[in-house]
Coordinates of C-alpha atoms in Angstrom, one line a residue:
X1 CA 35.8 -7.5 -2.2
X2 CA 33.1 -6.9 0.4
X3 CA 32.3 -9.6 2.8
X4 CA 29.1 -11.6 2.3
X5 CA 27.5 -14.3 4.5
X6 CA 27.1 -17.0 1.9
X7 CA 28.0 -20.6 1.8
X8 CA 29.3 -20.4 -1.8
X9 CA 29.3 -17.6 -4.3
X10 CA 28.2 -19.8 -7.1
X11 CA 25.3 -21.3 -5.2
X12 CA 24.0 -18.3 -3.3
X13 CA 20.8 -17.9 -5.5
X14 CA 19.9 -21.5 -5.1
X15 CA 20.6 -21.5 -1.4
X16 CA 18.5 -18.3 -0.9
X17 CA 15.5 -19.8 -2.7
X18 CA 15.8 -23.1 -0.9
X19 CA 15.9 -21.4 2.5
X20 CA 12.8 -19.3 1.6
X21 CA 10.8 -22.4 0.6
X22 CA 12.0 -24.4 3.6
X23 CA 10.6 -21.8 5.9
X24 CA 7.3 -21.2 4.2
X25 CA 4.8 -24.2 3.9
X26 CA 2.8 -22.4 1.2
X27 CA 5.7 -22.6 -1.3
X28 CA 7.2 -25.4 -3.4
X29 CA 10.2 -25.7 -5.7
X30 CA 9.9 -26.9 -9.3
X31 CA 12.1 -29.9 -9.7
X32 CA 15.3 -29.2 -11.7
X33 CA 14.6 -25.4 -11.8
X34 CA 15.0 -22.3 -9.7
X35 CA 11.2 -21.8 -9.9
X36 CA 9.1 -21.2 -6.8
X37 CA 5.3 -22.0 -7.1
X38 CA 2.2 -22.0 -4.9
X39 CA 1.8 -25.1 -2.9
X40 CA -1.9 -25.2 -3.8
X41 CA -1.5 -25.4 -7.6
X42 CA -4.9 -27.2 -8.0
X43 CA -6.6 -24.1 -6.7
X44 CA -5.7 -22.2 -9.9
X45 CA -7.7 -24.5 -12.2
X46 CA -10.1 -22.3 -14.1
X47 CA -8.3 -19.0 -13.0
X48 CA -5.6 -16.9 -14.6
X49 CA -2.1 -17.8 -13.4
X50 CA 0.5 -15.1 -12.9
X51 CA 4.2 -15.7 -13.3
X52 CA 7.0 -13.2 -12.8
X53 CA 10.7 -13.3 -11.9
X54 CA 14.1 -11.9 -12.8
X55 CA 17.5 -11.9 -11.3
X56 CA 18.2 -12.8 -7.6
X57 CA 19.5 -10.1 -5.2
X58 CA 16.2 -8.2 -5.1
X59 CA 14.8 -10.2 -2.2
X60 CA 12.0 -10.5 -1.1
X61 CA 11.2 -10.0 -4.7
X62 CA 10.2 -12.1 -6.4
X63 CA 9.5 -15.3 -4.5
X64 CA 8.2 -13.4 -1.5
X65 CA 5.1 -12.4 -3.5
X66 CA 4.1 -16.0 -4.4
X67 CA 0.8 -16.9 -2.7
X68 CA -3.0 -16.7 -2.9
X69 CA -4.0 -13.3 -4.0
X70 CA -0.7 -12.5 -5.7
X71 CA 1.7 -14.6 -7.9
X72 CA 1.3 -18.2 -8.9
X73 CA 4.9 -18.6 -9.4
X74 CA 8.3 -16.9 -10.1
X75 CA 11.5 -17.8 -11.9
X76 CA 14.7 -16.7 -10.3
X77 CA 18.0 -16.1 -12.2
X78 CA 21.4 -15.8 -10.8
X79 CA 22.3 -12.6 -8.9
X80 CA 21.3 -9.7 -11.1
X81 CA 20.9 -12.0 -14.1
X82 CA 17.8 -12.9 -16.0
X83 CA 16.5 -16.5 -15.7
X84 CA 16.9 -18.9 -18.5
X85 CA 14.2 -19.5 -21.2
X86 CA 14.1 -23.2 -20.2
X87 CA 13.1 -22.4 -16.6
X88 CA 10.6 -19.8 -17.6
X89 CA 9.0 -22.3 -20.1
X90 CA 9.0 -25.0 -17.4
X91 CA 7.0 -22.7 -15.2
X92 CA 4.6 -21.9 -17.9
X93 CA 4.0 -25.5 -18.7
X94 CA 3.5 -26.4 -15.0
X95 CA 0.7 -23.9 -14.4
X96 CA -0.9 -24.6 -17.8
X97 CA -1.0 -28.4 -17.0
X98 CA -2.5 -27.4 -13.6
X99 CA -5.5 -26.1 -15.5
X100 CA -4.9 -22.3 -15.6
X101 CA -7.4 -20.3 -17.7
X102 CA -4.6 -18.2 -19.3
X103 CA -1.2 -17.1 -18.1
X104 CA 0.1 -13.6 -17.6
X105 CA 3.8 -12.9 -17.4
X106 CA 4.7 -9.8 -15.4
X107 CA 8.1 -8.6 -16.5
X108 CA 10.3 -5.8 -15.4
X109 CA 11.6 -3.7 -18.3
X110 CA 15.3 -4.9 -18.6
X111 CA 16.6 -6.2 -21.9
X112 CA 17.5 -9.7 -20.5
X113 CA 14.1 -10.2 -18.8
X114 CA 12.2 -9.1 -21.9
X115 CA 14.3 -11.4 -24.2
X116 CA 14.1 -14.5 -22.0
X117 CA 10.5 -14.2 -21.0
X118 CA 9.5 -13.1 -24.5
X119 CA 11.2 -16.2 -26.0
X120 CA 9.6 -18.5 -23.5
X121 CA 6.2 -16.9 -24.3
X122 CA 6.6 -17.6 -28.0
X123 CA 7.5 -21.2 -27.5
X124 CA 4.7 -21.7 -25.1
X125 CA 2.2 -20.2 -27.5
X126 CA 3.5 -22.5 -30.2
X127 CA 2.5 -25.3 -27.9
X128 CA -1.0 -24.0 -27.6
X129 CA -0.8 -22.1 -24.3
X130 CA -2.8 -18.8 -23.9
X131 CA 0.1 -16.6 -22.6
X132 CA 0.4 -12.8 -22.5
X133 CA 3.1 -10.6 -21.2
X134 CA 3.0 -7.2 -19.5
X135 CA 6.3 -5.3 -19.3
X136 CA 6.5 -2.8 -16.4
X137 CA 8.6 0.3 -16.8
X138 CA 8.1 2.6 -13.8
X139 CA 11.5 4.4 -13.4
X140 CA 11.3 8.2 -13.4
X141 CA 15.0 8.7 -13.4
X142 CA 15.7 9.6 -17.0
X143 CA 14.3 12.8 -18.4
X144 CA 14.7 11.5 -22.0
X145 CA 14.5 7.6 -21.9
X146 CA 16.5 5.9 -24.5
X147 CA 15.5 3.2 -26.9
X148 CA 15.4 0.6 -24.0
X149 CA 12.6 2.7 -22.3
X150 CA 12.0 3.1 -18.6
X151 CA 13.4 0.4 -16.2
X152 CA 11.1 -1.8 -14.3
X153 CA 11.8 -1.4 -10.5
X154 CA 9.8 -1.5 -7.3
X155 CA 6.4 -0.4 -8.8
X156 CA 6.3 -4.0 -10.3
X157 CA 5.3 -5.2 -6.8
X158 CA 2.1 -3.1 -6.9
X159 CA 1.4 -4.6 -10.3
X160 CA 1.8 -8.1 -8.8
X161 CA -0.8 -7.1 -6.2
X162 CA -3.3 -5.6 -8.5
X163 CA -3.1 -8.6 -11.0
X164 CA -3.2 -11.1 -8.1
X165 CA -6.3 -9.6 -6.5
X166 CA -8.1 -9.6 -9.9
X167 CA -7.0 -13.2 -10.7
X168 CA -8.2 -14.3 -7.2
X169 CA -11.5 -12.7 -7.9
X170 CA -11.9 -14.8 -11.0
X171 CA -11.2 -12.0 -13.6
X172 CA -10.5 -13.0 -17.2
X173 CA -7.0 -12.8 -18.8
X174 CA -8.3 -9.9 -21.0
X175 CA -9.6 -8.0 -18.0
X176 CA -6.4 -8.5 -16.0
X177 CA -4.2 -7.5 -18.8
X178 CA -6.2 -4.4 -19.4
X179 CA -6.4 -3.2 -15.9
X180 CA -2.8 -4.0 -15.1
X181 CA -1.6 -2.0 -18.1
X182 CA -3.7 0.8 -17.1
X183 CA -2.3 0.8 -13.6
X184 CA 1.3 0.6 -14.8
X185 CA 0.8 3.8 -16.9
X186 CA -0.1 5.9 -13.8
X187 CA 2.9 4.8 -11.6
X188 CA 6.3 6.1 -11.0
X189 CA 9.4 5.1 -9.0
X190 CA 12.7 6.8 -8.2
X191 CA 15.7 5.5 -6.2
X192 CA 18.3 7.3 -4.1
X193 CA 21.3 5.7 -2.4
X194 CA 24.1 6.5 0.0
X195 CA 26.2 3.5 -1.2
X196 CA 26.6 1.1 -4.1
X197 CA 26.1 -2.7 -3.7
X198 CA 28.2 -5.6 -4.7
X199 CA 27.5 -9.0 -6.2
X200 CA 28.9 -11.8 -4.0
X201 CA 32.5 -12.3 -5.0
X202 CA 32.8 -8.9 -6.8
X203 CA 33.7 -5.4 -6.0
X204 CA 31.1 -2.6 -5.9
X205 CA 30.0 -1.4 -9.3
X206 CA 30.6 2.3 -8.5
X207 CA 31.9 4.4 -5.7
X208 CA 30.4 7.2 -3.6
X209 CA 32.4 9.7 -1.5
X210 CA 31.5 10.0 2.2
X211 CA 29.5 13.2 1.5
X212 CA 27.7 12.0 -1.7
X213 CA 24.4 10.4 -2.6
X214 CA 23.2 9.1 -5.9
X215 CA 19.8 9.9 -7.4
X216 CA 18.0 7.8 -10.0
X217 CA 20.0 4.6 -9.8
X218 CA 18.6 1.2 -10.8
X219 CA 18.4 -2.0 -8.8
X220 CA 21.4 -3.8 -10.3
X221 CA 24.2 -1.7 -8.9
X222 CA 24.2 0.7 -11.9
X223 CA 24.9 4.4 -11.2
X224 CA 22.2 6.9 -11.3
X225 CA 21.5 10.1 -13.3
X226 CA 22.7 12.6 -10.7
X227 CA 25.3 12.6 -8.0
X228 CA 24.9 15.2 -5.3
X229 CA 26.0 16.1 -1.8
X230 CA 24.2 14.3 1.0
X231 CA 21.0 16.1 2.0
X232 CA 18.8 15.8 5.1
X233 CA 16.0 13.3 4.7
X234 CA 13.3 15.8 4.2
X235 CA 15.3 17.7 1.5
X236 CA 16.2 14.4 -0.2
X237 CA 12.6 13.4 -0.4
X238 CA 11.6 16.8 -1.8
X239 CA 14.3 16.4 -4.5
X240 CA 13.1 12.9 -5.3
X241 CA 9.4 13.9 -5.7
X242 CA 10.3 17.0 -7.7
X243 CA 12.3 15.0 -10.1
X244 CA 9.6 12.3 -10.4
X245 CA 6.9 14.8 -11.2
X246 CA 8.8 17.3 -13.3
X247 CA 6.6 18.0 -16.3
X248 CA 9.6 18.6 -18.5
X249 CA 10.7 15.0 -18.0
X250 CA 9.5 12.4 -20.5
X251 CA 9.3 9.8 -17.7
X252 CA 7.5 12.0 -15.1
X253 CA 4.4 11.0 -13.2
X254 CA 1.6 13.5 -13.5
X255 CA 0.6 14.4 -9.9
X256 CA -1.8 17.2 -9.3
X257 CA -3.5 18.5 -6.1
X258 CA -6.4 16.3 -5.3
X259 CA -4.8 13.2 -6.7
X260 CA -5.0 10.0 -4.7
X261 CA -2.1 7.7 -4.5
X262 CA -0.6 4.5 -3.0
X263 CA 2.9 5.3 -1.6
X264 CA 5.6 2.7 -1.4
X265 CA 8.7 3.6 0.7
X266 CA 11.1 0.8 -0.3
X267 CA 14.4 -0.1 1.5
X268 CA 16.9 -0.9 -1.2
X269 CA 18.5 -3.3 1.2
X270 CA 21.0 -1.7 3.5
X271 CA 19.2 1.3 4.9
X272 CA 18.3 1.1 8.7
X273 CA 14.7 0.9 9.6
X274 CA 15.1 4.1 11.6
X275 CA 16.1 6.0 8.5
X276 CA 13.3 4.3 6.5
X277 CA 10.8 5.7 9.1
X278 CA 12.2 9.1 8.8
X279 CA 12.0 9.0 4.9
X280 CA 8.4 7.7 5.1
X281 CA 7.4 10.5 7.4
X282 CA 9.1 13.1 5.1
X283 CA 7.3 11.6 2.1
X284 CA 4.0 11.8 3.7
X285 CA 4.4 15.5 4.7
X286 CA 5.8 16.5 1.3
X287 CA 2.8 14.9 -0.5
X288 CA 0.3 16.4 1.9
X289 CA 1.9 19.8 1.2
X290 CA 1.2 19.3 -2.5
X291 CA -2.4 18.5 -1.8
X292 CA -2.1 14.8 -2.6
X293 CA -4.2 12.3 -0.7
X294 CA -2.3 9.2 0.3
X295 CA -4.8 6.4 0.3
X296 CA -2.3 3.7 1.5
X297 CA 1.3 3.6 2.4
X298 CA 3.6 0.6 2.4
X299 CA 7.0 0.9 4.2
X300 CA 9.6 -1.8 4.2
X301 CA 11.9 -3.9 2.0
X302 CA 9.9 -4.8 -1.2
X303 CA 12.5 -4.9 -4.0
X304 CA 16.1 -4.5 -2.9
X305 CA 19.5 -4.3 -4.5
X306 CA 21.4 -6.6 -2.1
X307 CA 23.1 -4.4 0.6
X308 CA 22.5 -1.0 -1.1
X309 CA 21.9 1.7 1.6
X310 CA 19.2 3.5 -0.2
X311 CA 15.5 4.0 -0.7
X312 CA 13.1 4.2 -3.5
X313 CA 9.7 6.0 -3.6
X314 CA 6.8 4.6 -5.7
X315 CA 3.6 6.4 -6.3
X316 CA 0.6 4.8 -8.1
X317 CA -2.5 6.9 -8.9
X318 CA -5.5 5.1 -7.6
X319 CA -9.3 5.2 -7.7
X320 CA -11.6 3.3 -5.3
X321 CA -11.3 0.0 -7.4
X322 CA -7.5 0.0 -7.3
X323 CA -7.5 0.7 -3.5
X324 CA -9.7 -2.3 -3.0
X325 CA -7.3 -4.5 -5.1
X326 CA -4.4 -3.3 -2.9
X327 CA -6.4 -4.1 0.2
X328 CA -7.4 -7.5 -0.9
X329 CA -6.1 -10.4 1.2
X330 CA -3.0 -12.4 0.2
X331 CA -1.0 -15.2 1.7
X332 CA 2.2 -13.9 0.1
X333 CA 4.8 -13.7 2.9
X334 CA 6.4 -10.5 1.8
X335 CA 3.2 -8.4 1.4
X336 CA 2.7 -6.4 4.6
X337 CA -0.2 -7.2 6.9
X338 CA -1.3 -3.6 7.6
X339 CA -4.6 -2.1 8.7
X340 CA -6.2 -0.6 5.7
X341 CA -6.8 3.1 5.9
X342 CA -5.7 6.6 4.7
X343 CA -2.4 8.0 5.6
X344 CA -1.9 11.3 7.5
X345 CA 0.9 13.1 9.4
X346 CA -1.8 14.7 11.6
X347 CA -3.0 11.6 13.4
X348 CA -4.6 12.3 16.7
X349 CA -2.3 11.5 19.6
X350 CA -3.3 9.6 22.7
X351 CA -3.6 12.1 25.6
X352 CA -0.7 12.0 28.1
X353 CA -1.6 10.5 31.4
X354 CA -2.6 12.9 34.2
X355 CA 0.2 13.3 36.7
X356 CA -0.6 13.1 40.4
X357 CA -0.1 16.2 42.5
X358 CA 3.4 17.0 43.2
X359 CA 4.5 17.4 46.8
X360 CA 4.9 21.0 47.6
X361 CA 8.4 22.0 48.6
X362 CA 8.9 23.3 52.1
X363 CA 11.1 26.1 50.7
X364 CA 11.9 27.3 47.3
X365 CA 15.5 28.0 48.3
X366 CA 15.8 30.7 45.7
X367 CA 17.9 33.5 47.0
X368 CA 21.5 34.9 46.8
X369 CA 22.9 31.5 46.1
X370 CA 20.8 31.0 43.0
X371 CA 23.2 32.9 40.7
X372 CA 26.1 30.8 41.9
X373 CA 24.2 27.7 41.3
X374 CA 23.4 28.9 37.8
X375 CA 27.1 29.6 37.1
X376 CA 28.1 26.2 38.3
X377 CA 25.5 24.4 36.2
X378 CA 26.3 26.4 33.1
X379 CA 29.9 25.4 33.6
X380 CA 28.9 21.7 33.9
X381 CA 26.8 22.0 30.8
X382 CA 29.5 23.7 28.7
X383 CA 32.0 21.1 29.8
X384 CA 29.7 18.2 28.7
X385 CA 28.8 19.9 25.4
X386 CA 32.5 20.4 24.6
X387 CA 33.3 16.8 25.4
X388 CA 30.6 15.3 23.2
X389 CA 32.9 14.1 20.4
X390 CA 35.5 12.9 22.8
X391 CA 33.0 10.8 24.8
X392 CA 31.5 9.4 21.7
X393 CA 34.9 8.3 20.5
X394 CA 35.8 6.7 23.7
X395 CA 32.4 4.9 23.7
X396 CA 32.8 3.4 20.3
X397 CA 35.0 0.7 21.8
X398 CA 31.9 -0.6 23.6
X399 CA 29.9 -0.7 20.4
X400 CA 27.4 2.2 20.3
X401 CA 29.4 5.4 20.5
X402 CA 26.6 7.6 22.0
X403 CA 27.9 8.5 25.4
X404 CA 28.7 12.0 24.3
X405 CA 25.3 12.5 22.7
X406 CA 23.6 11.3 25.9
X407 CA 25.5 13.7 28.1
X408 CA 25.1 16.6 25.7
X409 CA 21.3 15.8 25.7
X410 CA 21.5 16.1 29.5
X411 CA 23.3 19.4 29.4
X412 CA 20.8 20.8 26.9
X413 CA 17.9 19.7 29.1
X414 CA 19.5 21.3 32.2
X415 CA 20.0 24.6 30.2
X416 CA 16.4 24.5 29.0
X417 CA 15.2 23.9 32.6
X418 CA 17.3 26.9 33.9
X419 CA 15.8 29.1 31.2
X420 CA 12.3 28.2 32.3
X421 CA 12.8 28.9 36.0
X422 CA 15.6 29.8 38.4
X423 CA 17.2 26.8 39.9
X424 CA 16.6 26.3 43.7
X425 CA 19.7 27.2 45.8
X426 CA 18.9 24.8 48.7
X427 CA 21.0 21.7 48.0
X428 CA 18.4 19.0 48.6
X429 CA 15.9 20.7 46.3
X430 CA 18.5 21.4 43.7
X431 CA 19.7 17.8 43.5
X432 CA 16.1 16.5 43.5
X433 CA 15.1 18.8 40.7
X434 CA 18.1 17.9 38.7
X435 CA 17.3 14.2 39.2
X436 CA 13.9 14.8 37.7
X437 CA 15.3 16.5 34.7
X438 CA 17.8 13.8 34.0
X439 CA 15.3 11.0 34.5
X440 CA 12.9 12.6 32.1
X441 CA 15.2 13.9 29.5
X442 CA 18.7 12.2 29.5
X443 CA 17.8 8.7 28.4
X444 CA 20.3 5.8 28.3
X445 CA 21.6 3.9 31.3
X446 CA 23.4 7.0 32.3
X447 CA 20.2 9.0 32.9
X448 CA 18.8 6.4 35.2
X449 CA 22.1 6.1 37.2
X450 CA 22.5 9.9 37.6
X451 CA 18.9 10.1 38.6
X452 CA 19.3 7.4 41.3
X453 CA 22.5 9.0 42.5
X454 CA 21.0 12.6 42.8
X455 CA 17.7 11.4 44.3
X456 CA 19.4 9.5 47.0
X457 CA 21.9 12.3 47.6
X458 CA 19.1 14.8 47.9
X459 CA 17.3 12.6 50.4
X460 CA 20.4 12.4 52.5
X461 CA 20.9 16.2 52.4
X462 CA 17.3 17.1 53.4
X463 CA 17.3 19.1 56.6
X464 CA 21.1 19.0 56.9
X465 CA 24.0 21.4 56.2
X466 CA 27.7 21.4 56.7
X467 CA 30.6 19.7 54.9
X468 CA 30.1 16.2 56.4
X469 CA 26.6 16.1 55.0
X470 CA 28.0 16.3 51.5
X471 CA 30.3 13.3 52.2
X472 CA 27.2 11.4 53.5
X473 CA 25.2 12.4 50.4
X474 CA 27.9 11.2 48.1
X475 CA 27.9 7.8 49.8
X476 CA 24.1 7.6 49.8
X477 CA 24.1 8.3 46.0
X478 CA 26.6 5.5 45.3
X479 CA 24.7 3.1 47.5
X480 CA 21.6 3.8 45.6
X481 CA 23.3 3.0 42.3
X482 CA 24.1 -0.4 43.6
X483 CA 21.1 -1.2 45.6
X484 CA 19.0 -4.3 45.1
X485 CA 15.7 -3.9 43.2
X486 CA 12.5 -4.1 45.4
X487 CA 10.4 -6.4 43.2
X488 CA 8.0 -9.2 43.5
X489 CA 10.7 -11.8 43.9
X490 CA 13.4 -9.6 45.4
X491 CA 11.1 -8.5 48.2
X492 CA 11.6 -12.0 49.6
X493 CA 15.3 -11.2 50.3
X494 CA 16.6 -8.5 52.7
X495 CA 18.4 -5.5 51.2
X496 CA 21.9 -6.3 50.1
X497 CA 21.4 -10.2 49.9
X498 CA 22.0 -11.4 46.4
X499 CA 19.0 -13.0 44.6
X500 CA 19.6 -16.8 44.4
X501 CA 20.6 -18.1 40.9
X502 CA 17.2 -19.9 40.5
X503 CA 15.7 -16.5 39.7
X504 CA 17.9 -15.7 36.7
X505 CA 15.5 -13.4 34.9
X506 CA 15.2 -10.9 37.7
X507 CA 17.6 -8.0 37.6
X508 CA 19.6 -8.2 40.8
X509 CA 20.5 -4.5 41.0
X510 CA 19.6 -1.2 39.5
X511 CA 23.1 -0.7 38.3
X512 CA 24.8 -3.9 39.3
X513 CA 28.3 -2.4 39.2
X514 CA 31.0 -2.1 41.8
X515 CA 34.2 -0.2 42.0
X516 CA 36.7 -1.8 39.7
X517 CA 34.1 -2.8 37.1
X518 CA 35.2 -0.1 34.6
X519 CA 32.2 2.2 34.9
X520 CA 31.3 5.7 35.9
X521 CA 31.1 4.3 39.5
X522 CA 34.9 4.2 39.6
X523 CA 35.3 7.9 39.4
X524 CA 32.4 8.5 41.9
X525 CA 33.7 6.0 44.3
X526 CA 37.2 7.6 44.2
X527 CA 35.8 11.1 44.8
X528 CA 33.7 9.8 47.6
X529 CA 36.6 8.3 49.4
X530 CA 38.4 11.6 49.2
X531 CA 35.3 13.5 50.5
X532 CA 35.3 11.3 53.6
X533 CA 38.0 13.8 54.9
X534 CA 35.2 16.3 55.3
X535 CA 34.1 14.4 58.3
X536 CA 37.3 15.3 60.1
X537 CA 37.1 18.4 62.3
X538 CA 39.1 21.3 60.8
X539 CA 39.3 19.8 57.3
X540 CA 40.3 22.3 54.6
X541 CA 37.2 22.3 52.3
X542 CA 39.1 23.5 49.2
X543 CA 42.0 21.1 49.6
X544 CA 39.5 18.1 50.1
X545 CA 37.5 19.1 47.1
X546 CA 40.6 19.4 45.0
X547 CA 41.8 16.0 46.1
X548 CA 38.4 14.6 45.2
X549 CA 38.6 15.9 41.7
X550 CA 42.2 14.5 41.3
X551 CA 41.1 11.1 42.6
X552 CA 38.2 11.0 40.2
X553 CA 40.4 11.9 37.3
X554 CA 43.0 9.3 38.3
X555 CA 40.3 6.7 38.7
X556 CA 38.9 7.5 35.3
X557 CA 42.3 7.1 33.7
X558 CA 42.8 3.8 35.6
X559 CA 39.8 2.2 34.0
X560 CA 41.9 2.0 30.8
X561 CA 43.5 -1.1 32.3
X562 CA 40.4 -2.7 33.9
X563 CA 38.3 -5.6 32.8
X564 CA 34.8 -4.4 32.3
X565 CA 32.5 -6.1 34.8
X566 CA 29.2 -4.3 34.1
X567 CA 27.5 -2.2 31.4
X568 CA 27.6 -2.8 27.7
X569 CA 31.4 -2.8 27.7
X570 CA 31.3 -6.1 29.7
X571 CA 30.3 -7.8 26.4
X572 CA 33.5 -6.7 24.7
X573 CA 36.8 -8.5 24.9
X574 CA 39.2 -6.5 27.2
X575 CA 41.8 -6.5 24.5
X576 CA 39.6 -4.2 22.5
X577 CA 39.0 -1.7 25.4
X578 CA 42.1 0.3 25.0
X579 CA 40.7 3.6 26.2
X580 CA 39.3 4.8 29.6
X581 CA 35.7 4.3 30.2
X582 CA 33.6 7.2 28.8
X583 CA 31.2 7.3 31.8
X584 CA 34.0 7.5 34.3
X585 CA 35.6 10.3 32.2
X586 CA 32.4 12.2 32.1
X587 CA 31.9 12.0 35.9
X588 CA 35.4 13.2 36.5
X589 CA 34.8 16.1 34.1
X590 CA 31.5 17.0 35.9
X591 CA 33.1 16.9 39.3
X592 CA 35.9 19.1 38.0
X593 CA 33.4 21.6 36.7
X594 CA 31.3 21.6 39.9
X595 CA 34.3 22.1 42.1
X596 CA 36.3 24.4 39.9

């Protein structure tokens, strides 16, 4: 059974609603019921009240849409279970007694919701209340919907918004019912998921293989209409929109060039925000390619299915009036506070800042040695690209697992740089140019550290030649990686003097690591110690270089047994760090490729 962060399985729906109300002063609970109401109930006197609801597990639906300009109240059932007739009737009576000029129930098309809300409606009418019900069925999954009809899913949130804006403007129950039903008829939604979900205390309702995705699933963990291999985001979106608008499907949404729509890109609960942004961009481009105008786009979690790692796309055809209703103000906490305006993938970019003139180099350094430099750099790049998976695997012990990707990105940047121009053969210029490439392209903490190292080493080599100069350059690079930051506070303290603890928010060092801290510095420091032999007259260059590589490799392996003192790994218990540090391994491999 999957893990859940709940207090008790039986009380999770009550606890979730109580937490929402506790954190939102505009909401109130109805005593004795799992009903959330607007705090300002007297404000609905003379206006139409809007009630909705359904099972829990779809948060922020439905209670997140209670507020001025949206719903008057919602009735929440247990997880994925319809609320009881008694609680729905209690909500109806409450808003009726508050002076509502009619009540509209907005219900998703599921059998349990229709039955329970319908029964409550009949009982309320028998008591004299003016109550109507709109059943929303926006699911485009089934090409031939059965007797139950199309399911009600994320498009219901747009109906909440349209109805809420009309009610706030003082529209009659007849007008709201008519316009809401018209909007519901020109709306469609389709879901896609990479995983199932599970009710607290239960196993997932279906299984997906690692390379599979499910198209057309509902919001209660039920399987979809088509299982397929995982597609890239843009292809997945194309597949979804094609299915939604297929004229041969009885549940399709008719979408023609020139149509204007509101787009909702809805996280089904467990998709990362990064993936959601990618899907949103793909949906915008795909619709634009069809000649569809996207009047508004909403991206976020609107109607979820617990932790399901998936997304749904909702489209509603809109005219100027519907767009104004979507734009109307609301205090509902789950409705996004976005700047109203049309959507486009061709938004004008802010011009890049103008760079200052670069210092001209004294010498290009390009000559017979350039070919040798290119061979060495290609060897380094090939080594890092070949090690991508190994470095990622080593890095997973520290949490993120991206060390291989970062180094491969550096290798690709260097290769692209060499294709654009011959690398300088002069050592100082070469290292300085490489520092610029890595600082601009590599990213991560590694990119900064390599950039610091190479910049300082280049400065040390300027105007010098000979083997001892390389030993000095290595030391200069290592010193730069550890050097104190020259900042507003740190400028008060001489170089190398630690910043006192009363300045805890100021970073004390660029890198902050020392030999023995289980970082890339361990391999660099070991190699530098070996290179000190170059300062001795008559030193055998090849032997010293070979010793430096062996020292770096041994130091990298030794990090396996070290306690991490810096970097992200320092937050991980040492007992979980059973592999050598990936940064140290990468440095040793780079040195091996350079000195091969």
